[in-house]
């Protein structure tokens, strides 16, 4: 790792990719004049407050026309400016930034998402084929000649038991901000559980519904999101890295539900890998849609998260 801060070009799609890159700065040590490239969103505004930011138009997964548009924006923005290194955690935005950086003689590094447990994503494979970046994985199990090991963003978290409240559980359901993909199956299962009621809060993103008890939101400001999550007894969410990291940083042990491409809920089934990973690390509960019920929600509510970096004395108390 660098001994002193370096001026970096840092690129990530909003959601889990951006959250991972922000958390990786502990190891990367970017200087204050580094430039962040991402999409405009409340999450980006919150995570990158006080940093130099350039917004590019939203690029959906595997949207190569959108990648081409972003390339022009990035090339024009960095022309004439000197950077020590360019770093991205994906997804498609990495294809717009890292090849441009290499062509501009800026050393480029791609850090594959922690959710890619078994091997690289499509973005990672494309960058490897183009020889457009040095390649890093957060899983030593598949590191090798081309892919070098990088510290995991999940490495310091652990869970510990907490008492359940002696009242009905307050439930927070949050489906993330991914555009174009609904998750009605999760909403329907929460309704079937019998735990949803007037005290339930829903943050639905693209999954608009008008048949739900409690308070319903499309999107929430980051501060409001954090307040509601902390007041809830259990947070039920999709198995997205961004939401997962946000919950862990708040000390919340979430219940993750896997989106499936076969139901039109995501571009592929990589959330299955996230589910397997959190089960192994024991930092969240993760289920397939048919296993989401009152029992799994109550079980998730029995735990909280500690960060062994911030609170080392608590590490030995984690289950």
Short mmCIF file of N, CA, C and O in Angstrom, two decimals, residues 216-268:
data_model
loop_
_atom_site.label_atom_id
_atom_site.label_comp_id
_atom_site.label_asym_id
_atom_site.label_seq_id
_atom_site.Cartn_x
_atom_site.Cartn_y
_atom_site.Cartn_z
N UNK A 216 -44.61 4.17 3.15
CA UNK A 216 -44.04 3.71 1.89
C UNK A 216 -43.29 4.86 1.22
O UNK A 216 -43.81 5.96 1.09
N UNK A 217 -42.04 4.58 0.81
CA UNK A 217 -41.20 5.57 0.14
C UNK A 217 -40.60 4.95 -1.12
O UNK A 217 -40.29 3.76 -1.14
N UNK A 218 -40.41 5.78 -2.13
CA UNK A 218 -39.65 5.33 -3.29
C UNK A 218 -38.17 5.38 -2.98
O UNK A 218 -37.44 4.40 -3.12
N UNK A 219 -37.70 6.56 -2.55
CA UNK A 219 -36.31 6.74 -2.15
C UNK A 219 -36.29 7.57 -0.85
O UNK A 219 -37.23 8.31 -0.56
N UNK A 220 -35.21 7.43 -0.11
CA UNK A 220 -35.04 8.16 1.14
C UNK A 220 -33.71 8.89 1.12
O UNK A 220 -32.72 8.37 0.60
N UNK A 221 -33.68 10.08 1.70
CA UNK A 221 -32.41 10.77 1.89
C UNK A 221 -31.53 9.92 2.81
O UNK A 221 -32.04 9.23 3.69
N UNK A 222 -30.21 9.97 2.63
CA UNK A 222 -29.33 9.11 3.43
C UNK A 222 -29.53 9.23 4.93
O UNK A 222 -29.53 8.23 5.66
N UNK A 223 -29.71 10.45 5.44
CA UNK A 223 -29.88 10.63 6.87
C UNK A 223 -31.18 10.00 7.36
O UNK A 223 -31.22 9.37 8.42
N UNK A 224 -32.25 10.14 6.58
CA UNK A 224 -33.53 9.54 6.94
C UNK A 224 -33.45 8.02 6.85
O UNK A 224 -33.99 7.30 7.70
N UNK A 225 -32.79 7.52 5.82
CA UNK A 225 -32.60 6.08 5.66
C UNK A 225 -31.90 5.50 6.89
O UNK A 225 -32.33 4.49 7.46
N UNK A 226 -30.81 6.13 7.30
CA UNK A 226 -30.05 5.64 8.45
C UNK A 226 -30.89 5.67 9.72
O UNK A 226 -30.86 4.72 10.53
N UNK A 227 -31.66 6.74 9.91
CA UNK A 227 -32.49 6.85 11.12
C UNK A 227 -33.52 5.73 11.17
O UNK A 227 -33.68 5.06 12.21
N UNK A 228 -34.19 5.47 10.06
CA UNK A 228 -35.21 4.43 10.03
C UNK A 228 -34.59 3.06 10.24
O UNK A 228 -35.12 2.21 10.98
N UNK A 229 -33.44 2.81 9.61
CA UNK A 229 -32.77 1.52 9.76
C UNK A 229 -32.38 1.27 11.22
O UNK A 229 -32.54 0.17 11.75
N UNK A 230 -31.86 2.30 11.88
CA UNK A 230 -31.43 2.16 13.27
C UNK A 230 -32.60 1.99 14.23
O UNK A 230 -32.48 1.33 15.27
N UNK A 231 -33.75 2.55 13.89
CA UNK A 231 -34.93 2.42 14.74
C UNK A 231 -35.63 1.08 14.54
O UNK A 231 -36.42 0.65 15.39
N UNK A 232 -35.36 0.39 13.43
CA UNK A 232 -36.01 -0.88 13.14
C UNK A 232 -35.40 -2.00 13.98
O UNK A 232 -34.25 -1.94 14.41
N UNK A 233 -36.20 -3.05 14.20
CA UNK A 233 -35.70 -4.25 14.87
C UNK A 233 -35.10 -5.23 13.88
O UNK A 233 -34.21 -6.01 14.23
N UNK A 234 -35.57 -5.19 12.64
CA UNK A 234 -35.02 -6.05 11.60
C UNK A 234 -35.10 -5.31 10.26
O UNK A 234 -36.10 -4.64 9.97
N UNK A 235 -34.04 -5.40 9.48
CA UNK A 235 -34.00 -4.82 8.14
C UNK A 235 -33.98 -5.96 7.13
O UNK A 235 -33.09 -6.82 7.16
N UNK A 236 -34.98 -5.98 6.26
CA UNK A 236 -35.08 -6.98 5.20
C UNK A 236 -34.75 -6.28 3.89
O UNK A 236 -35.34 -5.25 3.56
N UNK A 237 -33.80 -6.84 3.14
CA UNK A 237 -33.34 -6.16 1.94
C UNK A 237 -32.87 -7.16 0.90
O UNK A 237 -32.80 -8.37 1.16
N UNK A 238 -32.60 -6.67 -0.29
CA UNK A 238 -32.02 -7.55 -1.31
C UNK A 238 -30.55 -7.78 -1.00
O UNK A 238 -29.94 -7.07 -0.20
N UNK A 239 -29.96 -8.79 -1.64
CA UNK A 239 -28.57 -9.15 -1.35
C UNK A 239 -27.62 -8.32 -2.20
O UNK A 239 -26.80 -8.83 -2.97
N UNK A 240 -27.71 -7.00 -2.05
CA UNK A 240 -26.84 -6.08 -2.77
C UNK A 240 -25.72 -5.61 -1.87
O UNK A 240 -25.92 -5.35 -0.68
N UNK A 241 -24.52 -5.47 -2.44
CA UNK A 241 -23.36 -5.13 -1.63
C UNK A 241 -23.49 -3.74 -1.01
O UNK A 241 -23.11 -3.53 0.14
N UNK A 242 -24.02 -2.77 -1.76
CA UNK A 242 -24.15 -1.42 -1.22
C UNK A 242 -25.02 -1.37 0.02
O UNK A 242 -24.65 -0.79 1.04
N UNK A 243 -26.19 -2.00 -0.06
CA UNK A 243 -27.07 -2.02 1.10
C UNK A 243 -26.44 -2.80 2.24
O UNK A 243 -26.51 -2.39 3.41
N UNK A 244 -25.80 -3.94 1.93
CA UNK A 244 -25.14 -4.72 2.96
C UNK A 244 -24.09 -3.89 3.70
O UNK A 244 -24.07 -3.84 4.94
N UNK A 245 -23.19 -3.22 2.96
CA UNK A 245 -22.15 -2.42 3.61
C UNK A 245 -22.75 -1.29 4.45
O UNK A 245 -22.28 -0.99 5.54
N UNK A 246 -23.80 -0.66 3.91
CA UNK A 246 -24.45 0.40 4.67
C UNK A 246 -25.00 -0.10 5.99
O UNK A 246 -24.88 0.56 7.02
N UNK A 247 -25.62 -1.29 5.97
CA UNK A 247 -26.16 -1.87 7.20
C UNK A 247 -25.04 -2.22 8.19
O UNK A 247 -25.13 -1.92 9.39
N UNK A 248 -23.98 -2.85 7.70
CA UNK A 248 -22.89 -3.24 8.60
C UNK A 248 -22.25 -2.02 9.25
O UNK A 248 -21.90 -2.05 10.44
N UNK A 249 -22.07 -0.94 8.49
CA UNK A 249 -21.48 0.27 9.05
C UNK A 249 -22.36 0.89 10.12
O UNK A 249 -21.86 1.58 11.02
N UNK A 250 -23.67 0.64 10.06
CA UNK A 250 -24.59 1.14 11.08
C UNK A 250 -24.70 0.18 12.26
O UNK A 250 -25.41 0.47 13.23
N UNK A 251 -24.02 -0.96 12.19
CA UNK A 251 -24.11 -1.95 13.26
C UNK A 251 -25.33 -2.83 13.16
O UNK A 251 -25.73 -3.48 14.14
N UNK A 252 -25.93 -2.91 11.97
CA UNK A 252 -27.16 -3.66 11.76
C UNK A 252 -26.85 -5.00 11.09
O UNK A 252 -26.09 -5.07 10.13
N UNK A 253 -27.46 -6.06 11.60
CA UNK A 253 -27.35 -7.42 11.05
C UNK A 253 -28.59 -7.65 10.18
O UNK A 253 -29.66 -7.97 10.68
N UNK A 254 -28.47 -7.48 8.85
CA UNK A 254 -29.67 -7.52 8.00
C UNK A 254 -30.05 -8.93 7.58
O UNK A 254 -29.27 -9.88 7.72
N UNK A 255 -31.25 -9.05 7.06
CA UNK A 255 -31.72 -10.27 6.41
C UNK A 255 -31.73 -10.00 4.90
O UNK A 255 -32.50 -9.17 4.41
N UNK A 256 -30.85 -10.68 4.17
CA UNK A 256 -30.70 -10.49 2.74
C UNK A 256 -31.53 -11.52 1.99
O UNK A 256 -31.54 -12.70 2.35
N UNK A 257 -32.19 -11.07 0.92
CA UNK A 257 -32.99 -11.96 0.08
C UNK A 257 -32.44 -11.86 -1.34
O UNK A 257 -32.24 -10.77 -1.87
N UNK A 258 -32.21 -13.02 -1.95
CA UNK A 258 -31.51 -13.08 -3.24
C UNK A 258 -32.45 -12.72 -4.39
O UNK A 258 -33.53 -13.29 -4.54
N UNK A 259 -32.02 -11.74 -5.20
CA UNK A 259 -32.69 -11.47 -6.47
C UNK A 259 -32.28 -12.55 -7.48
O UNK A 259 -31.12 -12.95 -7.53
N UNK A 260 -33.21 -12.95 -8.34
CA UNK A 260 -32.94 -13.96 -9.35
C UNK A 260 -33.23 -13.43 -10.76
O UNK A 260 -34.26 -12.79 -11.01
N UNK A 261 -32.30 -13.69 -11.68
CA UNK A 261 -32.48 -13.26 -13.07
C UNK A 261 -33.69 -13.94 -13.70
O UNK A 261 -34.38 -13.35 -14.53
N UNK A 262 -33.98 -15.17 -13.30
CA UNK A 262 -35.10 -15.91 -13.90
C UNK A 262 -36.44 -15.25 -13.60
O UNK A 262 -37.41 -15.46 -14.34
N UNK A 263 -36.51 -14.45 -12.54
CA UNK A 263 -37.73 -13.70 -12.22
C UNK A 263 -37.66 -12.26 -12.71
O UNK A 263 -38.54 -11.45 -12.38
N UNK A 264 -36.61 -11.91 -13.45
CA UNK A 264 -36.45 -10.55 -13.95
C UNK A 264 -36.05 -9.56 -12.89
O UNK A 264 -36.28 -8.35 -13.05
N UNK A 265 -35.39 -10.02 -11.81
CA UNK A 265 -35.05 -9.17 -10.68
C UNK A 265 -33.64 -8.60 -10.75
O UNK A 265 -33.29 -7.71 -9.98
N UNK A 266 -32.80 -9.14 -11.64
CA UNK A 266 -31.44 -8.63 -11.81
C UNK A 266 -30.89 -9.13 -13.15
O UNK A 266 -31.49 -9.99 -13.80
N UNK A 267 -29.73 -8.60 -13.52
CA UNK A 267 -29.12 -8.97 -14.79
C UNK A 267 -28.55 -10.38 -14.75
O UNK A 267 -28.45 -11.05 -15.78
N UNK A 268 -28.14 -10.86 -13.56
CA UNK A 268 -27.61 -12.22 -13.40
C UNK A 268 -27.86 -12.66 -11.97
O UNK A 268 -28.58 -11.99 -11.22
#
